[in-house]
Every structure is written in C-alpha cells, then in structure tokens.
Amino acid sequence: MKKIHKIFDHKWASTLLWIVLIIVAWEIAATVVAANNRSPENILPHLYQILAAVFSTSKVSQGMTAVMVVLTSAKATILRALAGFLLGITAGFFLALVMKLSGLLEKMLFPYLMLIQLIPVLGLAPIILAITGDINSSRVIIAAVLSFYPVATNTLAGFKSVDQDKYDLMYTYAAKQRTIYTKVLIPSAIPYFFTGTKIGAPMAITASILVDTLQGDGGLGCILSQSLRHAMSIYVFWLIVFFSAFVGILSTYLMTWIEALISPEKRGIRKARREYKKSAVSQKVSVCPQISIRRRKAE
Amino acid sequence: MTQKRKRPKSLYQRIKENTKIQTSATVILPVLLGVVIVVLWQTQTLHHLFRTDTFTLPLLDRIGSILFDNIDKIWENVVATMVVALAGLGLGSLLGYGIAMLAALCPKIGKGGLSVIGAFASIPVVALAPVMNNWTRDISDIASVRSMVAKILVVMLVAAANMGLNAYRGLTELKPYSMDLMATYAAKKRTTFLKLQLPNSVPYIFVALKVSVPASIMTAIVSEYFAEYIIGVGRQIRENIVLSQYSTAWAYIATACIMGVVSYVALMIVQSILLRKYH
Amino acid sequence: MSELQERGIEIQIRDLGVTFQDNAGHDVQALTGVNFDIYKGEFISLLGPSGCGKTTLLRTIADLQEPTEGTVRISGMTPKEIRLQQKFGFVFQQPVLFDWRTVKKNVELPLEIMYQSKEDRSKRADEMLEMVGLKNFSDHFPRQLSGGMQQRVNIARAFGIRPEILLMDEPFSALDEFTKEKLHEDLLRIWRQTNKTIVFVTHNIQEAVFLSDRICVLSPHPGRLSAIVDVDLPRPRTLEMKESPRFTELVYEVRGKFEGGSV
C-alpha cells in the first residue's frame, strides 16, 4: 500500500492513471456498442482496431493506405496552419509593440482587439473563402487571424506588466527609448508572448482543418468529410480524429519547448539543476538553487 | 497622483496630463475608427482593397435590411445556437470545476485529470464534432434532439478545460498563511473549502468565463457545421454561402458578432455585481 | 565638519518644494522650503517617518521628480544634465533585477547602455561582484538568490558605473537584521574605497547614525527639514561602536529632533 502511495508522488503517475481510465472507459463502451450495433466501427471502434488501421497495408484510396492518405493530406493542412500561425504571431507581436509605442493607437485599437475575440472568426471561414476564392490563402488568413489575437493581447499585457521601478532605473541611466525596448520591454514580454502562442497554435490547426472541410481540395478536413460520407474506410476518419488531436496537443507542448529553449533564465536554471544533481551525487552540496518559475498569465 | 507644476508647459504636455481629454479620447478614438471603417465599406473602398464586389461583401445597409426582414427566422437560429452554447458552457464549467476541486482536495489523483483535460482543450473542435455526432446517434429518434446533445457535448469539453485550469488556480493560489491559519483552528477539510478556497476561487471563475463565453459560442457555431440537423447561426452562414446568398450569410455573421458582444457584456454585468465585495 | 566643508559643495538644495495632486484634486505638499548642501564625498542620510517626503527629496535629486518650487544644483548643473551624463547610481528599495539576465549580466546592464566594450564590461562586473562577495554566483539567475544577495547585486550594479553620486532609497529596509549589519559594513568599506557621495534614505535611526557623516531629519505634514545632526563617531565605523555611549547619545539626540516630539 505504501508503495502505491509513493508512486503517486510523481505527477506523471496520476496523469497515467487518468489516461488508463479513459482507455478503459473507451473499451467498455466499444464492447457495449459492438454488442448492440450492426456497424460498431462507425460509432466507437476498439482502440486496437484503430491501431491496426495504422499498420494496415490495404489500399483505401488511389493506391494509398489509410496512413498514407492521412499523412499526405495532413502535410497541406499543417503547412498552411504553420504559415498562418507564423504570420499571425508576427503580426500580433508587432501590433502589441506599435500599441505600446503609441498611446494614441492603443486607445484607438484596444476595443477592437477585445472585440475580435468575441467575433466567431471560424464562422467567417466560408465568407473568407468566398472573398479570396482560394482555399490555400483562406486557410492561411483564418489561421493567422485566430493565432493573432491571443498573441497580441498577451504580448500587450506583457509590455504593461513592466513595473515603474524598471522604468525609473533606466531613466537614471539616461537610457534611450530604443534601449528600453530592447533591454527591458521586449524581454519582459517574451513569456507573455509564449502564453499567447500556446493558445494560438492549436487554434491555427483547428482553423486550417475547418477550412479544408469547406472545399474539396485535399487536406485533412476534406478527407474527414469524405470518410464521414463513407467515400473511404471509416478508419481513415478515426485516424484523422486521433491524428489531429495529437497534433493539436503537440503544438501546445512544442511552444513550451521552444520557450524553454530560448529563454536564458530557463536554460540557466536547467543548467544549475544539472550541476546541482552532479554535485549532490559527489556529496559536495554547496548551495541549493531555489528553483521556481512563476506561471505568468495575462488576464 | 499627478504632479502639479507651476512651470509653463507645452500644449502637448498639457493634453497628455489632462485626464478629461485622455478619458474622452479612449471613447472618441475607437468610435472615429469605426466611422472610418463604415465609410470605407459604404463607399466600396474596402471592396477595391480586397478586390471583391458588393455581391460577396454586401453594403452595410443591405445587410441591415436583411437582418430586419428575417428577424423571426434569425431569432429561431440564435436561440438554437445560444441553447447549445450556454448548456455546454454550464455543464462544462461544472465538470471543470469538479475536476479542479478533485485536484485541489486530492492532488495526488486529481492533478493528472487537470493535465488530461488541458490536453483536451488543444484537440481541434473539427475532430470532436463528428465523433460526438456518432456517439449520440442512438440516444434519440428525433434528429434535432440528438444533434443538439452532440453539439452540447463538444462545447462542454472546451468549457471544462478552461474552467478546470483556472478554478484549480483559484482553489490553490491562496493568500500566504491562510491555510496555516485554518489549520490552527483545526478546521475540517470541508470547512476550509467552503470558507476559504471556494470564495477565493470566485474571481478565477470569471477569468475562465471571460475566455469560455466567446469560445463556447464559437465552438457551438463550428459544431453546427457538422451537425446532422440543420439549425443554428453557424449552419445558416454555411448553408447560405453554399446557395450563394452572401447577403443573408453576412446577416448571420453580423448576428454571430452581436451574440458574442451581448453575452460578453452580460457576463461583465454579472461579474460587477457578484465581485463587488472582492474589491 | 570643517573637514567636510573643505571638500566643497556637491549638491545645493534651495527653497525646494514639491506638491502633488491627490485623486480628489486636492494639493498635497510632499516637501516645502527645503534648504541644505551636500558636500563632496559625504555620506548623508535623509531620515524620517513615512510621509515625510524623504523619498521625494531623493527622487528630485535624481531628476525622477521635478520640483514645483526652488532648485537643485549638482556641481552647478541641473539634475537632468547630471543624469544625462550618466553620473547617478540609484539603488531602489526593491532590488530591481532582470529575471532573464544572470547576476553578472545584470551588473553589466548599465555598462551596455553606456556602450562600453565587452571586455571592459565583463572585467568591471567581475570586480564589482568580487567586492560584494558574490563572485561565485555570477552565473546564477536573480530568482535563485536570497533577498540579501539580490540587494548586493543591486549595489554592485550601482557602483559598477563609477557614479559621482550614489542615491539609495531604503535599500536595506526589507532585509533581516543580520544581513543588514553585514551589508552596512560592506557598504562603508566600498564607500571608503571609492570615495563617492552617498545620499541614503532610511526610516531607521540606528542605521542612519551608524552609517552617516550627517543626518537630515525630516518631519511630515508637510514634509520639511527639521534639523541636521552631525555624527562625530570616528571612521572606520565598527559594530562595537553601536554599544558605545556616544552612539546612544546620538540616537537620543536625533530622536529629539523630530517635530512634535515623538513619532
């Protein structure tokens, strides 16, 4: 019993427990569905059946296996999402910067920045497709708009989070405006910027898939619609569901990794942690670094 | 506090320090921008800019007149969408709060639930909606009912993730020593929760709602695209575009925007009433 | 005293007054009719209870606050001119450190702003960190340090730019007594080595007596200068002096200068 308690001291153990619980629930439901339904794979196939579809070599469409179909169409979707995402976060960062630079612009644009969050942008997908007439550019535009506003609002909050003491300090150094931006404001806003990208990244992918469904031009969403209409194996549908869920979750973690990679503080603390472990092993514990990274979130 | 100076100052400085001018500027400037946009739209300058025509991007007065002419039908769709959004928001927030409670009271088991539900938030709605449609196929013979349940389930997951993460912070990020204070009173877990953690989490609930109210409406609209039964503001946008009735589609887009703004304003009013004692 | 005067006047404050407007629009006099001189190389304290305008006075000297009345002259120039020549070192009550910079990089920051070469910066930062006893922590990040260590970094940074005048705003008020005593000795040692003028704001009488050549006693409502007390304890100061009868006398004398008697 004690051992079990100890296992749950690790955070991953409880995550694992929940994942196992979900898998068990899924399998029980799948068994029930299989007993009462004529085509259970449409509603809830067993997980091993989905897994089998991953490795299945049977051709589902134009001589391609299910996995090949999913991966080829995913390429178009994800590349567009990425292009839109990069465009959106760049625009979001610079808009926040410009709004910080000019009080006039901030006053003028701030209510609209709030407003854009309330507009169901995904609802605009069909109309943007109609205006641009090109599925690729509308995918990019919608992904850009969706990743734009979380980055813009969070980065702006980051610029505003710099306390007066830091401005005063720079003032006593007679620092130039440009220096204040490069050395104080922008570094302070970086963690907020990443909070924004963590929200924006899965949204960009959602946007890209959704636009796919509107027009038959390849892409995950398009294949998703086709498989739902039973134009190809239903397992393609399940593969897409799991694949897009995976990509969505991965995109958030990817942002966390990138942040950890470029943040000098996180890098430094990782190094300190490694060295501390090393010194602890060789019994020369000198200073225990207090490691705490506050979670920052913009309202 | 603003400093009072007895030295002569430039006009620019005087404008910058005059609080009345500054406050009115926060209202006047956005309104000015709005007027500029409306003028650009009505004079078709926007159409030249986007290389489009008044058929795809109808003039504002046309959208307005369609909105008023079809008010009954639009209202019916608004109700359908709002029922889905609000029911999903309510159920999802309760679910999220429940998981947050579990994580706060029994962190060893509950914390994993939080990370799992956080991951759910990153799953594209587009992938969730058809799955929910499949699952709800057998619950009712009436297409409109099972379709609605499917949409509510999707919204629920999105709202639950949001509420779970924020409520957990509300239940655990307490004032320093307040937990110790409760311990000195030998307060029961239940008492500590009711007297300390629950009230502390209320502002965080609103932080979550500020994000999940617009998100729920957007999710409801997107899940309508995949729903079996044709109803809702989102579905009407799509249906009308398929039929090349762009003006009607725009009327529904305007409706969607109004829905977003109105529900956000309503939330702000509720918050200002409920959070009075926190300030 | 005479020795101090021989060094010449560094900062001249004449009829200084600062008035704020509160949120209701009423005028609040933070400082009024302040007149005194600060000599070159002097350690002077501005002492008083909260609301006496000591921080406002310090900020006015640093050009962080413009006077409503009167003038401040530093070597014949305005505070703004001195600031633009980057001759101020300012130590805030909170250690204003940048989380994303290592300790050493934090000390180098003002030197970067002054366009010093990379080698000079690095050398100077190492010297300063050695001086405050943080040589082994140069690659740590601020959040890995204790409050006392952070304040040391802050002091190292302020001295790093070789300021003509060091302005310190209650730098030790958030620290525990043991750390404070250690930093007092360190500060006096560094001051002796560098011979800069230090203007030190505090609300702690013992601290002011222990550190200063002279103490400006300020009183609140409205903030004004009540008295200037000469501290004739010999230099270098040692912790044992705190037990001496003269120290106790001086503390008693300073306490008596607050207008309205007790504070």
CSV table of N, CA, C and O in Angstrom, one decimal, chain A residues 236-277:
chain,number,residue,atom,x,y,z
A,236,VAL,N,-10.2,5.7,-41.7
A,236,VAL,CA,-9.5,6.9,-42.0
A,236,VAL,C,-10.0,8.1,-41.2
A,236,VAL,O,-9.3,8.9,-40.7
A,237,PHE,N,-11.3,8.1,-40.9
A,237,PHE,CA,-11.9,9.1,-40.1
A,237,PHE,C,-11.3,9.0,-38.7
A,237,PHE,O,-10.9,10.0,-38.1
A,238,TRP,N,-11.3,7.8,-38.1
A,238,TRP,CA,-10.7,7.7,-36.7
A,238,TRP,C,-9.3,8.1,-36.7
A,238,TRP,O,-8.8,8.7,-35.7
A,239,LEU,N,-8.5,7.7,-37.7
A,239,LEU,CA,-7.1,8.1,-37.8
A,239,LEU,C,-7.0,9.6,-37.8
A,239,LEU,O,-6.1,10.2,-37.1
A,240,ILE,N,-7.8,10.3,-38.5
A,240,ILE,CA,-7.8,11.7,-38.6
A,240,ILE,C,-8.1,12.4,-37.3
A,240,ILE,O,-7.4,13.3,-36.8
A,241,VAL,N,-9.1,11.8,-36.6
A,241,VAL,CA,-9.5,12.3,-35.3
A,241,VAL,C,-8.4,12.2,-34.3
A,241,VAL,O,-8.0,13.2,-33.7
A,242,PHE,N,-7.7,11.1,-34.3
A,242,PHE,CA,-6.6,10.9,-33.3
A,242,PHE,C,-5.4,11.7,-33.8
A,242,PHE,O,-4.7,12.3,-32.9
A,243,PHE,N,-5.2,11.7,-35.1
A,243,PHE,CA,-4.0,12.5,-35.5
A,243,PHE,C,-4.2,14.0,-35.3
A,243,PHE,O,-3.2,14.6,-34.7
A,244,SER,N,-5.3,14.5,-35.5
A,244,SER,CA,-5.5,16.0,-35.3
A,244,SER,C,-5.5,16.3,-33.8
A,244,SER,O,-4.9,17.3,-33.4
A,245,ALA,N,-6.0,15.4,-33.0
A,245,ALA,CA,-6.0,15.6,-31.6
A,245,ALA,C,-4.5,15.6,-31.1
A,245,ALA,O,-4.0,16.5,-30.4
A,246,PHE,N,-3.7,14.7,-31.7
A,246,PHE,CA,-2.3,14.6,-31.3
A,246,PHE,C,-1.6,15.8,-31.8
A,246,PHE,O,-0.8,16.4,-31.0
A,247,VAL,N,-1.8,16.3,-33.0
A,247,VAL,CA,-1.1,17.4,-33.5
A,247,VAL,C,-1.5,18.7,-32.7
A,247,VAL,O,-0.6,19.5,-32.3
A,248,GLY,N,-2.8,18.8,-32.3
A,248,GLY,CA,-3.2,19.9,-31.5
A,248,GLY,C,-2.5,20.0,-30.2
A,248,GLY,O,-2.0,21.0,-29.8
A,249,ILE,N,-2.5,18.8,-29.5
A,249,ILE,CA,-1.8,18.8,-28.2
A,249,ILE,C,-0.3,19.0,-28.4
A,249,ILE,O,0.3,19.8,-27.6
A,250,LEU,N,0.3,18.4,-29.4
A,250,LEU,CA,1.7,18.5,-29.6
A,250,LEU,C,2.1,20.0,-29.9
A,250,LEU,O,3.1,20.5,-29.4
A,251,SER,N,1.2,20.7,-30.6
A,251,SER,CA,1.5,22.1,-30.9
A,251,SER,C,1.7,23.0,-29.7
A,251,SER,O,2.6,23.8,-29.6
A,252,THR,N,0.9,22.7,-28.7
A,252,THR,CA,1.0,23.4,-27.4
A,252,THR,C,2.3,23.1,-26.7
A,252,THR,O,3.0,24.0,-26.3
A,253,TYR,N,2.6,21.8,-26.7
A,253,TYR,CA,3.8,21.4,-26.0
A,253,TYR,C,5.1,21.9,-26.7
A,253,TYR,O,6.1,22.3,-26.1
A,254,LEU,N,4.9,22.0,-28.1
A,254,LEU,CA,6.0,22.5,-28.9
A,254,LEU,C,6.4,23.9,-28.5
A,254,LEU,O,7.5,24.3,-28.4
A,255,MET,N,5.3,24.7,-28.3
A,255,MET,CA,5.5,26.1,-27.8
A,255,MET,C,6.3,26.2,-26.5
A,255,MET,O,7.2,27.0,-26.3
A,256,THR,N,5.9,25.3,-25.6
A,256,THR,CA,6.5,25.2,-24.3
A,256,THR,C,8.0,24.9,-24.5
A,256,THR,O,8.9,25.5,-23.8
A,257,TRP,N,8.3,23.9,-25.3
A,257,TRP,CA,9.7,23.5,-25.6
A,257,TRP,C,10.5,24.7,-26.2
A,257,TRP,O,11.6,24.9,-25.8
A,258,ILE,N,9.9,25.3,-27.2
A,258,ILE,CA,10.6,26.4,-27.8
A,258,ILE,C,10.9,27.5,-26.8
A,258,ILE,O,12.0,28.1,-26.7
A,259,GLU,N,9.9,27.8,-25.9
A,259,GLU,CA,10.1,28.8,-24.9
A,259,GLU,C,11.3,28.4,-24.0
A,259,GLU,O,12.2,29.2,-23.7
A,260,ALA,N,11.3,27.2,-23.6
A,260,ALA,CA,12.3,26.7,-22.7
A,260,ALA,C,13.7,26.8,-23.4
A,260,ALA,O,14.7,27.0,-22.7
A,261,LEU,N,13.7,26.6,-24.7
A,261,LEU,CA,14.9,26.6,-25.4
A,261,LEU,C,15.5,28.0,-25.6
A,261,LEU,O,16.7,28.1,-25.5
A,262,ILE,N,14.7,29.0,-25.7
A,262,ILE,CA,15.2,30.3,-26.0
A,262,ILE,C,15.3,31.2,-24.7
A,262,ILE,O,16.0,32.2,-24.7
A,263,SER,N,14.6,30.8,-23.7
A,263,SER,CA,14.6,31.7,-22.5
A,263,SER,C,15.9,31.5,-21.8
A,263,SER,O,16.2,30.4,-21.3
A,264,PRO,N,16.7,32.5,-21.6
A,264,PRO,CA,18.0,32.3,-21.0
A,264,PRO,C,17.8,31.9,-19.5
A,264,PRO,O,18.7,31.1,-19.0
A,265,GLU,N,16.8,32.4,-18.9
A,265,GLU,CA,16.6,32.0,-17.5
A,265,GLU,C,16.3,30.5,-17.3
A,265,GLU,O,16.9,29.8,-16.5
A,266,LYS,N,15.4,30.0,-18.1
A,266,LYS,CA,15.0,28.6,-18.0
A,266,LYS,C,16.2,27.8,-18.4
A,266,LYS,O,16.5,26.7,-17.8
A,267,ARG,N,17.0,28.2,-19.4
A,267,ARG,CA,18.2,27.5,-19.8
A,267,ARG,C,19.2,27.4,-18.6
A,267,ARG,O,19.7,26.4,-18.3
A,268,GLY,N,19.4,28.6,-18.0
A,268,GLY,CA,20.3,28.7,-16.9
A,268,GLY,C,19.9,27.9,-15.8
A,268,GLY,O,20.7,27.2,-15.1
A,269,ILE,N,18.6,27.9,-15.5
A,269,ILE,CA,18.1,27.1,-14.3
A,269,ILE,C,18.3,25.6,-14.6
A,269,ILE,O,18.6,24.8,-13.7
A,270,ARG,N,18.0,25.2,-15.9
A,270,ARG,CA,18.2,23.8,-16.2
A,270,ARG,C,19.7,23.4,-15.9
A,270,ARG,O,19.9,22.3,-15.4
A,271,LYS,N,20.6,24.3,-16.4
A,271,LYS,CA,22.0,24.0,-16.2
A,271,LYS,C,22.3,23.9,-14.7
A,271,LYS,O,23.0,23.0,-14.3
A,272,ALA,N,21.8,24.8,-13.9
A,272,ALA,CA,22.0,24.8,-12.5
A,272,ALA,C,21.5,23.6,-11.9
A,272,ALA,O,22.2,23.0,-11.0
A,273,ARG,N,20.4,23.1,-12.3
A,273,ARG,CA,19.7,21.9,-11.8
A,273,ARG,C,20.6,20.7,-12.1
A,273,ARG,O,20.8,19.9,-11.2
A,274,ARG,N,21.1,20.7,-13.3
A,274,ARG,CA,22.0,19.5,-13.7
A,274,ARG,C,23.3,19.5,-12.8
A,274,ARG,O,23.7,18.5,-12.3
A,275,GLU,N,23.9,20.7,-12.7
A,275,GLU,CA,25.1,20.8,-11.9
A,275,GLU,C,24.8,20.5,-10.4
A,275,GLU,O,25.6,19.9,-9.7
A,276,TYR,N,23.6,20.9,-10.0
A,276,TYR,CA,23.3,20.6,-8.6
A,276,TYR,C,23.2,19.1,-8.4
A,276,TYR,O,23.7,18.6,-7.4
A,277,LYS,N,22.5,18.4,-9.3
A,277,LYS,CA,22.4,17.0,-9.3
A,277,LYS,C,23.8,16.3,-9.2
A,277,LYS,O,24.0,15.5,-8.4
